[in-house]
PDB file of C-alpha atoms in Angstrom:
ATOM      1  CA  MET J   1      67.008  -0.649 145.181  1.00 58.00           C
ATOM      2  CA  ASP J   2      69.261   2.257 143.342  1.00 77.00           C
ATOM      3  CA  ARG J   3      68.379   0.605 139.857  1.00 77.00           C
ATOM      4  CA  PHE J   4      71.389   2.849 138.278  1.00 78.00           C
ATOM      5  CA  THR J   5      74.188   1.810 140.489  1.00 82.00           C
ATOM      6  CA  GLU J   6      72.586  -1.854 140.714  1.00 81.00           C
ATOM      7  CA  LEU J   7      73.388  -2.007 135.921  1.00 81.00           C
ATOM      8  CA  ASN J   8      76.285  -0.148 137.406  1.00 83.00           C
ATOM      9  CA  VAL J   9      77.400  -2.985 139.644  1.00 82.00           C
ATOM     10  CA  PHE J  10      76.288  -5.721 136.741  1.00 82.00           C
ATOM     11  CA  VAL J  11      78.850  -4.056 134.181  1.00 82.00           C
ATOM     12  CA  ALA J  12      81.917  -3.892 136.153  1.00 84.00           C
ATOM     13  CA  ALA J  13      80.990  -7.486 137.467  1.00 83.00           C
ATOM     14  CA  VAL J  14      81.513  -9.280 133.853  1.00 82.00           C
ATOM     15  CA  GLU J  15      83.888  -6.581 132.604  1.00 81.00           C
ATOM     16  CA  GLU J  16      86.647  -7.065 136.242  1.00 83.00           C
ATOM     17  CA  GLY J  17      85.669 -11.175 136.345  1.00 81.00           C
ATOM     18  CA  SER J  18      84.298 -11.328 140.163  1.00 81.00           C
ATOM     19  CA  ILE J  19      81.627  -9.605 142.022  1.00 84.00           C
ATOM     20  CA  ALA J  20      85.118  -7.984 144.541  1.00 83.00           C
ATOM     21  CA  ALA J  21      86.818  -6.181 141.721  1.00 83.00           C
ATOM     22  CA  ALA J  22      83.145  -4.824 140.928  1.00 80.00           C
ATOM     23  CA  ALA J  23      82.497  -3.774 144.301  1.00 82.00           C
ATOM     24  CA  ARG J  24      86.556  -2.344 145.038  1.00 86.00           C
ATOM     25  CA  ARG J  25      85.943  -0.374 140.826  1.00 83.00           C
ATOM     26  CA  LEU J  26      83.624   1.204 142.657  1.00 80.00           C
ATOM     27  CA  GLY J  27      84.217   1.674 146.754  1.00 83.00           C
ATOM     28  CA  ILE J  28      81.754  -0.294 147.140  1.00 85.00           C
ATOM     29  CA  SER J  29      82.006  -3.359 149.951  1.00 84.00           C
ATOM     30  CA  ALA J  30      81.053  -6.537 148.606  1.00 82.00           C
ATOM     31  CA  VAL J  31      78.549  -8.063 150.003  1.00 83.00           C
ATOM     32  CA  MET J  32      77.052  -5.149 149.413  1.00 86.00           C
ATOM     33  CA  ALA J  33      77.270  -5.493 144.834  1.00 82.00           C
ATOM     34  CA  GLY J  34      76.258  -9.218 145.387  1.00 81.00           C
ATOM     35  CA  ARG J  35      73.095  -7.219 146.531  1.00 85.00           C
ATOM     36  CA  TYR J  36      73.063  -4.688 143.766  1.00 82.00           C
ATOM     37  CA  LEU J  37      73.478  -7.484 141.578  1.00 83.00           C
ATOM     38  CA  SER J  38      70.749  -9.981 142.932  1.00 85.00           C
ATOM     39  CA  SER J  39      68.355  -7.077 143.397  1.00 85.00           C
ATOM     40  CA  LEU J  40      68.634  -6.528 139.501  1.00 79.00           C
ATOM     41  CA  GLU J  41      68.428 -10.088 138.906  1.00 80.00           C
ATOM     42  CA  GLN J  42      64.956 -10.284 140.821  1.00 84.00           C
ATOM     43  CA  HIS J  43      63.825  -7.297 138.615  1.00 84.00           C
ATOM     44  CA  VAL J  44      64.484  -8.209 135.283  1.00 79.00           C
ATOM     45  CA  SER J  45      63.052 -11.869 136.768  1.00 82.00           C
ATOM     46  CA  ALA J  46      66.371 -14.082 135.065  1.00 80.00           C
ATOM     47  CA  ARG J  47      69.251 -15.359 135.681  1.00 84.00           C
ATOM     48  CA  LEU J  48      72.404 -12.813 134.545  1.00 82.00           C
ATOM     49  CA  ILE J  49      75.410 -14.062 135.632  1.00 84.00           C
ATOM     50  CA  GLU J  50      76.140 -17.778 136.530  1.00 82.00           C
ATOM     51  CA  ARG J  51      78.393 -17.688 139.911  1.00 75.00           C
ATOM     52  CA  THR J  52      81.341 -19.796 140.151  1.00 68.00           C
ATOM     53  CA  THR J  53      84.420 -19.986 142.871  1.00 60.00           C
ATOM     54  CA  GLN J  54      86.438 -18.867 140.537  1.00 65.00           C
ATOM     55  CA  ARG J  55      84.443 -16.858 137.506  1.00 73.00           C
ATOM     56  CA  LEU J  56      81.651 -15.041 136.937  1.00 78.00           C
ATOM     57  CA  ASN J  57      79.375 -16.990 132.622  1.00 80.00           C
ATOM     58  CA  LEU J  58      77.434 -14.568 131.291  1.00 82.00           C
ATOM     59  CA  THR J  59      73.584 -16.757 130.091  1.00 83.00           C
ATOM     60  CA  ASP J  60      72.197 -15.884 127.154  1.00 82.00           C
ATOM     61  CA  ALA J  61      70.059 -12.591 129.024  1.00 82.00           C
ATOM     62  CA  GLY J  62      72.835 -11.931 130.462  1.00 78.00           C
ATOM     63  CA  LEU J  63      74.679 -11.373 127.921  1.00 83.00           C
ATOM     64  CA  ARG J  64      72.353  -8.882 125.850  1.00 84.00           C
ATOM     65  CA  TYR J  65      71.665  -7.398 129.228  1.00 82.00           C
ATOM     66  CA  PHE J  66      75.086  -6.354 129.584  1.00 80.00           C
ATOM     67  CA  GLU J  67      75.301  -5.642 125.982  1.00 83.00           C
ATOM     68  CA  ARG J  68      72.345  -3.184 126.258  1.00 83.00           C
ATOM     69  CA  SER J  69      73.540  -1.965 129.860  1.00 81.00           C
ATOM     70  CA  LYS J  70      77.124  -1.179 128.707  1.00 81.00           C
ATOM     71  CA  ARG J  71      75.076   0.817 125.979  1.00 80.00           C
ATOM     72  CA  LEU J  72      72.601   2.686 127.878  1.00 82.00           C
ATOM     73  CA  LEU J  73      75.732   3.901 130.508  1.00 76.00           C
ATOM     74  CA  GLU J  74      78.508   5.255 129.305  1.00 75.00           C
ATOM     75  CA  GLU J  75      75.037   7.628 126.449  1.00 73.00           C
ATOM     76  CA  PHE J  76      74.517   8.307 130.140  1.00 75.00           C
ATOM     77  CA  ALA J  77      78.192   9.467 131.148  1.00 69.00           C
ATOM     78  CA  GLU J  78      77.844  10.770 127.302  1.00 68.00           C
ATOM     79  CA  ALA J  79      75.133  13.071 128.392  1.00 66.00           C
ATOM     80  CA  ASN J  80      76.819  14.399 131.275  1.00 65.00           C
ATOM     81  CA  LYS J  81      79.959  15.524 129.537  1.00 65.00           C
ATOM     82  CA  GLU J  82      77.767  17.368 126.934  1.00 61.00           C
ATOM     83  CA  ALA J  83      75.446  19.105 129.600  1.00 60.00           C
ATOM     84  CA  ALA J  84      78.181  19.835 131.391  1.00 58.00           C
ATOM     85  CA  ASP J  85      80.769  21.011 128.249  1.00 59.00           C
ATOM     86  CA  ILE J  86      77.935  23.669 127.071  1.00 57.00           C
ATOM     87  CA  HIS J  87      77.445  25.838 130.203  1.00 56.00           C
ATOM     88  CA  ASP J  88      81.956  25.523 129.472  1.00 64.00           C
ATOM     89  CA  ALA J  89      83.899  27.582 127.459  1.00 74.00           C
ATOM     90  CA  PRO J  90      85.845  25.620 125.053  1.00 81.00           C
ATOM     91  CA  ARG J  91      89.674  25.239 126.342  1.00 80.00           C
ATOM     92  CA  GLY J  92      92.252  23.142 126.943  1.00 89.00           C
ATOM     93  CA  THR J  93      94.413  21.263 123.307  1.00 92.00           C
ATOM     94  CA  LEU J  94      92.019  20.840 119.908  1.00 94.00           C
ATOM     95  CA  ARG J  95      93.770  18.563 117.688  1.00 94.00           C
ATOM     96  CA  ILE J  96      93.447  18.780 113.625  1.00 95.00           C
ATOM     97  CA  ALA J  97      94.594  16.386 111.156  1.00 94.00           C
ATOM     98  CA  ALA J  98      94.429  17.889 107.638  1.00 93.00           C
ATOM     99  CA  PRO J  99      96.332  17.641 104.058  1.00 91.00           C
ATOM    100  CA  ILE J 100      99.113  19.316 103.753  1.00 90.00           C
ATOM    101  CA  THR J 101      98.518  21.202 100.607  1.00 90.00           C
ATOM    102  CA  PHE J 102      95.175  21.466 101.858  1.00 91.00           C
ATOM    103  CA  GLY J 103      95.782  23.140 105.523  1.00 93.00           C
ATOM    104  CA  THR J 104      98.149  25.020 104.599  1.00 92.00           C
ATOM    105  CA  LEU J 105      96.436  27.441 101.323  1.00 90.00           C
ATOM    106  CA  PHE J 106      93.486  27.724 103.930  1.00 93.00           C
ATOM    107  CA  LEU J 107      93.315  26.868 107.804  1.00 94.00           C
ATOM    108  CA  GLY J 108      95.913  29.450 108.802  1.00 95.00           C
ATOM    109  CA  PRO J 109      94.104  32.225 109.528  1.00 95.00           C
ATOM    110  CA  LEU J 110      90.961  29.949 110.113  1.00 95.00           C
ATOM    111  CA  ILE J 111      92.544  28.605 112.723  1.00 96.00           C
ATOM    112  CA  ALA J 112      94.077  31.957 113.756  1.00 96.00           C
ATOM    113  CA  LYS J 113      90.776  33.463 114.191  1.00 95.00           C
ATOM    114  CA  PHE J 114      89.324  30.655 116.524  1.00 95.00           C
ATOM    115  CA  MET J 115      92.318  31.077 119.200  1.00 95.00           C
ATOM    116  CA  ALA J 116      91.969  34.474 119.148  1.00 95.00           C
ATOM    117  CA  ASP J 117      88.517  33.782 120.358  1.00 93.00           C
ATOM    118  CA  TYR J 118      88.820  30.972 122.519  1.00 93.00           C
ATOM    119  CA  PRO J 119      91.909  32.155 123.781  1.00 93.00           C
ATOM    120  CA  ALA J 120      91.597  29.082 126.456  1.00 93.00           C
ATOM    121  CA  VAL J 121      92.063  27.514 123.153  1.00 94.00           C
ATOM    122  CA  ASP J 122      95.223  25.221 122.381  1.00 95.00           C
ATOM    123  CA  ILE J 123      96.005  24.125 118.802  1.00 95.00           C
ATOM    124  CA  SER J 124      98.001  21.598 117.188  1.00 95.00           C
ATOM    125  CA  LEU J 125      98.005  21.273 114.202  1.00 95.00           C
ATOM    126  CA  GLN J 126      99.243  18.116 111.377  1.00 93.00           C
ATOM    127  CA  LEU J 127      99.620  18.345 108.211  1.00 92.00           C
ATOM    128  CA  GLN J 128     100.034  15.244 105.593  1.00 86.00           C
ATOM    129  CA  ASP J 129      98.551  13.035 103.002  1.00 80.00           C
ATOM    130  CA  ARG J 130      97.670  10.271 105.102  1.00 78.00           C
ATOM    131  CA  PHE J 131      94.537   8.630 106.509  1.00 77.00           C
ATOM    132  CA  VAL J 132      95.581   9.269 110.513  1.00 78.00           C
ATOM    133  CA  ASP J 133      94.132   6.761 112.737  1.00 79.00           C
ATOM    134  CA  LEU J 134      92.295   9.275 114.061  1.00 82.00           C
ATOM    135  CA  VAL J 135      91.687   7.394 118.529  1.00 80.00           C
ATOM    136  CA  GLU J 136      95.593   5.994 118.614  1.00 81.00           C
ATOM    137  CA  GLU J 137      96.954   9.474 117.962  1.00 84.00           C
ATOM    138  CA  GLY J 138      93.979  11.055 119.344  1.00 86.00           C
ATOM    139  CA  ILE J 139      92.926  13.458 116.989  1.00 90.00           C
ATOM    140  CA  ASP J 140      89.389  16.064 117.717  1.00 92.00           C
ATOM    141  CA  VAL J 141      89.283  17.345 113.925  1.00 93.00           C
ATOM    142  CA  ALA J 142      89.958  15.305 110.344  1.00 93.00           C
ATOM    143  CA  ILE J 143      89.773  17.071 107.260  1.00 93.00           C
ATOM    144  CA  ARG J 144      89.864  14.837 104.270  1.00 89.00           C
ATOM    145  CA  VAL J 145      89.261  15.789 100.743  1.00 88.00           C
ATOM    146  CA  GLY J 146      87.711  12.356  98.661  1.00 83.00           C
ATOM    147  CA  ASN J 147      84.951  10.198  98.302  1.00 80.00           C
ATOM    148  CA  LEU J 148      84.836   8.030 101.573  1.00 78.00           C
ATOM    149  CA  LYS J 149      85.207   4.077 102.401  1.00 73.00           C
ATOM    150  CA  ASP J 150      82.831   3.396 105.939  1.00 59.00           C
ATOM    151  CA  SER J 151      84.056   3.698 108.864  1.00 65.00           C
ATOM    152  CA  ASP J 152      82.858   4.014 112.491  1.00 64.00           C
ATOM    153  CA  PHE J 153      83.634   7.470 112.446  1.00 75.00           C
ATOM    154  CA  VAL J 154      81.300  10.299 112.379  1.00 83.00           C
ATOM    155  CA  ALA J 155      80.840  12.528 108.758  1.00 85.00           C
ATOM    156  CA  ARG J 156      79.929  16.328 108.286  1.00 89.00           C
ATOM    157  CA  LYS J 157      80.472  17.519 105.348  1.00 91.00           C
ATOM    158  CA  ILE J 158      82.201  21.781 104.440  1.00 92.00           C
ATOM    159  CA  GLY J 159      82.299  21.775 101.150  1.00 91.00           C
ATOM    160  CA  SER J 160      83.238  21.056  98.108  1.00 91.00           C
ATOM    161  CA  THR J 161      86.260  21.068  95.006  1.00 91.00           C
ATOM    162  CA  SER J 162      85.747  19.765  91.819  1.00 91.00           C
ATOM    163  CA  LEU J 163      88.799  18.029  89.747  1.00 93.00           C
ATOM    164  CA  LEU J 164      90.734  19.582  86.653  1.00 94.00           C
ATOM    165  CA  ALA J 165      93.048  18.775  84.016  1.00 96.00           C
ATOM    166  CA  CYS J 166      95.974  21.827  83.175  1.00 97.00           C
ATOM    167  CA  ALA J 167      99.297  21.844  82.273  1.00 97.00           C
ATOM    168  CA  SER J 168     102.637  24.893  82.093  1.00 96.00           C
ATOM    169  CA  SER J 169     102.111  26.503  78.351  1.00 94.00           C
ATOM    170  CA  GLY J 170     105.601  25.435  78.666  1.00 95.00           C
ATOM    171  CA  TYR J 171     104.780  23.086  78.483  1.00 96.00           C
ATOM    172  CA  LEU J 172     102.151  23.591  75.996  1.00 95.00           C
ATOM    173  CA  ALA J 173     104.759  25.004  73.327  1.00 93.00           C
ATOM    174  CA  GLY J 174     106.611  21.927  72.368  1.00 90.00           C
ATOM    175  CA  ASN J 175     102.640  19.076  72.822  1.00 92.00           C
ATOM    176  CA  PRO J 176      99.463  19.840  71.062  1.00 91.00           C
ATOM    177  CA  PRO J 177      97.345  20.340  74.038  1.00 94.00           C
ATOM    178  CA  PRO J 178      94.261  18.065  74.616  1.00 95.00           C
ATOM    179  CA  VAL J 179      91.180  18.233  72.065  1.00 94.00           C
ATOM    180  CA  SER J 180      89.965  15.454  73.961  1.00 94.00           C
ATOM    181  CA  PRO J 181      90.514  12.949  76.457  1.00 95.00           C
ATOM    182  CA  ALA J 182      91.782  10.438  73.981  1.00 93.00           C
ATOM    183  CA  ASP J 183      94.082  13.022  73.069  1.00 94.00           C
ATOM    184  CA  LEU J 184      95.881  12.088  76.647  1.00 94.00           C
ATOM    185  CA  GLN J 185      96.865   9.561  75.147  1.00 91.00           C
ATOM    186  CA  SER J 186      99.684  10.983  74.464  1.00 92.00           C
ATOM    187  CA  HIS J 187     100.855  13.243  77.068  1.00 95.00           C
ATOM    188  CA  THR J 188     102.900  12.457  79.836  1.00 95.00           C
ATOM    189  CA  LEU J 189     100.868  12.729  82.849  1.00 95.00           C
ATOM    190  CA  ILE J 190     101.320  13.782  86.297  1.00 94.00           C
ATOM    191  CA  GLY J 191      99.035  11.778  88.822  1.00 90.00           C
ATOM    192  CA  TYR J 192      98.508  11.538  92.997  1.00 86.00           C
ATOM    193  CA  SER J 193      99.054   8.139  94.339  1.00 80.00           C
ATOM    194  CA  ALA J 194      97.311   8.254  97.694  1.00 67.00           C
ATOM    195  CA  PRO J 195      94.930   5.798  99.238  1.00 54.00           C
ATOM    196  CA  LEU J 196      91.050   5.942  96.325  1.00 47.00           C
ATOM    197  CA  THR J 197      90.218   8.422  97.612  1.00 50.00           C
ATOM    198  CA  THR J 198      89.903  10.455  93.764  1.00 56.00           C
ATOM    199  CA  THR J 199      88.468   8.651  90.877  1.00 65.00           C
ATOM    200  CA  PRO J 200      90.855   7.595  87.735  1.00 83.00           C
ATOM    201  CA  TRP J 201      91.415  10.827  85.469  1.00 90.00           C
ATOM    202  CA  THR J 202      87.627  11.126  84.657  1.00 92.00           C
ATOM    203  CA  PHE J 203      85.592  13.505  81.869  1.00 95.00           C
ATOM    204  CA  ILE J 204      81.853  13.650  81.545  1.00 94.00           C
ATOM    205  CA  ASP J 205      81.148  15.050  78.222  1.00 92.00           C
ATOM    206  CA  GLU J 206      77.361  17.204  77.306  1.00 90.00           C
ATOM    207  CA  TRP J 207      76.236  14.337  76.748  1.00 93.00           C
ATOM    208  CA  GLY J 208      77.254  12.455  79.873  1.00 89.00           C
ATOM    209  CA  GLU J 209      79.076  10.220  78.327  1.00 93.00           C
ATOM    210  CA  THR J 210      82.101   9.284  79.906  1.00 93.00           C
ATOM    211  CA  THR J 211      85.431   8.481  79.969  1.00 92.00           C
ATOM    212  CA  ILE J 212      87.941   7.057  81.690  1.00 91.00           C
ATOM    213  CA  VAL J 213      91.389   7.565  81.192  1.00 90.00           C
ATOM    214  CA  LYS J 214      93.947   4.660  81.623  1.00 82.00           C
ATOM    215  CA  SER J 215      97.044   6.140  81.207  1.00 76.00           C
ATOM    216  CA  ASP J 216     100.238   5.464  83.511  1.00 84.00           C
ATOM    217  CA  CYS J 217     101.281   8.708  84.158  1.00 89.00           C
ATOM    218  CA  ARG J 218     105.103   9.000  84.474  1.00 92.00           C
ATOM    219  CA  PHE J 219     105.016  11.154  88.208  1.00 93.00           C
ATOM    220  CA  MET J 220     102.772   9.814  90.569  1.00 90.00           C
ATOM    221  CA  ALA J 221     103.200  11.410  93.944  1.00 89.00           C
ATOM    222  CA  ASN J 222     101.310  11.032  97.260  1.00 85.00           C
ATOM    223  CA  ASN J 223     101.114  15.288  97.720  1.00 86.00           C
ATOM    224  CA  THR J 224      99.366  17.677  96.146  1.00 88.00           C
ATOM    225  CA  ALA J 225     101.752  20.615  95.998  1.00 89.00           C
ATOM    226  CA  ILE J 226     105.000  18.449  94.212  1.00 92.00           C
ATOM    227  CA  LEU J 227     101.821  17.640  91.824  1.00 93.00           C
ATOM    228  CA  LEU J 228     102.220  21.507  90.979  1.00 94.00           C
ATOM    229  CA  GLU J 229     105.721  22.511  91.538  1.00 95.00           C
ATOM    230  CA  VAL J 230     106.430  19.400  89.116  1.00 96.00           C
ATOM    231  CA  ALA J 231     103.771  21.271  86.287  1.00 96.00           C
ATOM    232  CA  LEU J 232     105.043  24.647  86.669  1.00 97.00           C
ATOM    233  CA  ALA J 233     108.538  23.007  85.585  1.00 97.00           C
ATOM    234  CA  ASP J 234     107.044  22.149  82.092  1.00 96.00           C
ATOM    235  CA  ALA J 235     106.961  18.574  83.013  1.00 96.00           C
ATOM    236  CA  GLY J 236     103.564  17.354  82.418  1.00 95.00           C
ATOM    237  CA  ILE J 237      99.365  17.261  82.506  1.00 96.00           C
ATOM    238  CA  ALA J 238      98.483  17.587  85.675  1.00 95.00           C
ATOM    239  CA  TYR J 239      95.372  16.218  87.265  1.00 94.00           C
ATOM    240  CA  GLY J 240      93.755  16.782  91.032  1.00 91.00           C
ATOM    241  CA  PRO J 241      91.568  19.330  93.266  1.00 91.00           C
ATOM    242  CA  ASP J 242      91.187  22.307  92.151  1.00 93.00           C
ATOM    243  CA  PHE J 243      92.063  24.919  94.753  1.00 92.00           C
ATOM    244  CA  VAL J 244      95.371  22.893  94.623  1.00 93.00           C
ATOM    245  CA  PHE J 245      95.985  24.550  90.707  1.00 95.00           C
ATOM    246  CA  SER J 246      93.918  28.109  91.291  1.00 93.00           C
ATOM    247  CA  ASN J 247      96.435  30.889  92.100  1.00 93.00           C
ATOM    248  CA  GLU J 248      99.018  29.465  89.551  1.00 95.00           C
ATOM    249  CA  LEU J 249      95.841  29.266  86.508  1.00 96.00           C
ATOM    250  CA  LYS J 250      94.193  32.804  87.641  1.00 95.00           C
ATOM    251  CA  LYS J 251      97.719  33.400  87.343  1.00 95.00           C
ATOM    252  CA  GLY J 252      98.675  31.981  84.245  1.00 95.00           C
ATOM    253  CA  ASN J 253     100.935  30.365  84.836  1.00 96.00           C
ATOM    254  CA  LEU J 254      98.761  27.145  84.418  1.00 96.00           C
ATOM    255  CA  ILE J 255      95.906  26.935  81.508  1.00 97.00           C
ATOM    256  CA  GLN J 256      93.077  24.702  82.752  1.00 97.00           C
ATOM    257  CA  LEU J 257      93.067  21.518  79.109  1.00 97.00           C
ATOM    258  CA  LEU J 258      89.890  20.147  78.165  1.00 96.00           C
ATOM    259  CA  THR J 259      86.914  22.747  79.804  1.00 94.00           C
ATOM    260  CA  ASP J 260      84.371  21.270  77.927  1.00 94.00           C
ATOM    261  CA  TYR J 261      84.628  18.281  79.632  1.00 95.00           C
ATOM    262  CA  ALA J 262      83.139  18.388  83.056  1.00 94.00           C
ATOM    263  CA  CYS J 263      84.867  16.311  85.753  1.00 93.00           C
ATOM    264  CA  PRO J 264      83.896  14.505  89.035  1.00 89.00           C
ATOM    265  CA  ALA J 265      83.137  16.724  92.463  1.00 90.00           C
ATOM    266  CA  LEU J 266      84.778  15.177  95.101  1.00 89.00           C
ATOM    267  CA  PRO J 267      82.978  16.118  98.687  1.00 91.00           C
ATOM    268  CA  ILE J 268      85.071  17.802 101.658  1.00 92.00           C
ATOM    269  CA  HIS J 269      84.492  16.743 105.352  1.00 92.00           C
ATOM    270  CA  ALA J 270      85.292  16.709 108.290  1.00 93.00           C
ATOM    271  CA  ILE J 271      85.446  13.948 110.961  1.00 91.00           C
ATOM    272  CA  THR J 272      85.205  13.876 114.355  1.00 90.00           C
ATOM    273  CA  PRO J 273      85.708   9.998 116.167  1.00 85.00           C
ATOM    274  CA  ASN J 274      82.973   7.863 116.010  1.00 68.00           C
ATOM    275  CA  ALA J 275      80.716   9.397 119.341  1.00 62.00           C
ATOM    276  CA  LYS J 276      77.567  11.230 119.181  1.00 62.00           C
ATOM    277  CA  TYR J 277      78.346  13.342 121.351  1.00 67.00           C
ATOM    278  CA  VAL J 278      81.214  16.243 120.541  1.00 78.00           C
ATOM    279  CA  ASN J 279      83.373  18.518 122.571  1.00 84.00           C
ATOM    280  CA  THR J 280      82.665  22.170 122.757  1.00 87.00           C
ATOM    281  CA  LYS J 281      85.994  22.952 120.909  1.00 91.00           C
ATOM    282  CA  THR J 282      85.719  20.292 118.164  1.00 92.00           C
ATOM    283  CA  ARG J 283      81.885  20.875 117.425  1.00 90.00           C
ATOM    284  CA  LEU J 284      82.635  25.029 117.452  1.00 93.00           C
ATOM    285  CA  PHE J 285      85.549  24.569 114.939  1.00 95.00           C
ATOM    286  CA  ILE J 286      83.925  22.353 112.502  1.00 94.00           C
ATOM    287  CA  GLN J 287      81.450  25.038 112.330  1.00 92.00           C
ATOM    288  CA  ARG J 288      83.848  28.257 111.493  1.00 93.00           C
ATOM    289  CA  LEU J 289      84.997  25.396 108.484  1.00 94.00           C
ATOM    290  CA  ILE J 290      81.419  25.054 107.045  1.00 93.00           C
ATOM    291  CA  GLU J 291      80.562  28.667 107.328  1.00 91.00           C
ATOM    292  CA  ALA J 292      84.325  29.343 105.965  1.00 90.00           C
ATOM    293  CA  PHE J 293      83.821  26.275 102.869  1.00 86.00           C
ATOM    294  CA  ARG J 294      79.757  26.655 102.303  1.00 77.00           C
TER     295      ARG J 294
END
């Protein structure tokens, strides 16, 4: 008998709870489904399912065989999808999630070019400074700035950003600039309050000695754009990713502080749901991200 169909019957019977239900799912007769299951057990020389009049129970061998069989069938289905997708032009809706400031600064031109190159692809972009549940919210790819927690998602590094401390000249006019991290204790601090993807205020001197500033921030927010606005309003010293402040630093509206010290770098990742197969439109978009932020 067809071994592939035997596996399908076995997995379906376990998931549906009966041979009859498995047969309906696969579009075959219950008698034929029973024959396939018996043939599989004969082939592996082990009883996989204990049959009663009310339900099916997996044996110990059946439980292990079920887990492997299900994984094998899922990988086979993914392989079929991937093979078909490679030959098709990307199409459909690509759902992207990204932090607000990062997305506002960088993604607009990249997305516009991507849509021009692939006219059959629509883009749905969610900008929010929170961890999006990719599976629950149907996201194809999420961009995350910072250290990743262990998860079942697949992460591809697309770049990195350095942390820095800065303030406006207006704030510094009335507050002597800090010359060491310890001096920050006497300043008004502006910090990021989102989940722990960033490090504490950390400074590393030329000898590799690390200082962590533990002073409480007078203003905290879960959005880096508002940190920038508060810093520009002469309210204190801000600490965050360099891309948030870079334009205003270039204009001279903000001044980088403690430049004799290094600050940690944060990775930037593109995250996809846990799957070996990534559809073509997602894979192509991630490649664009890597090229843009290389």
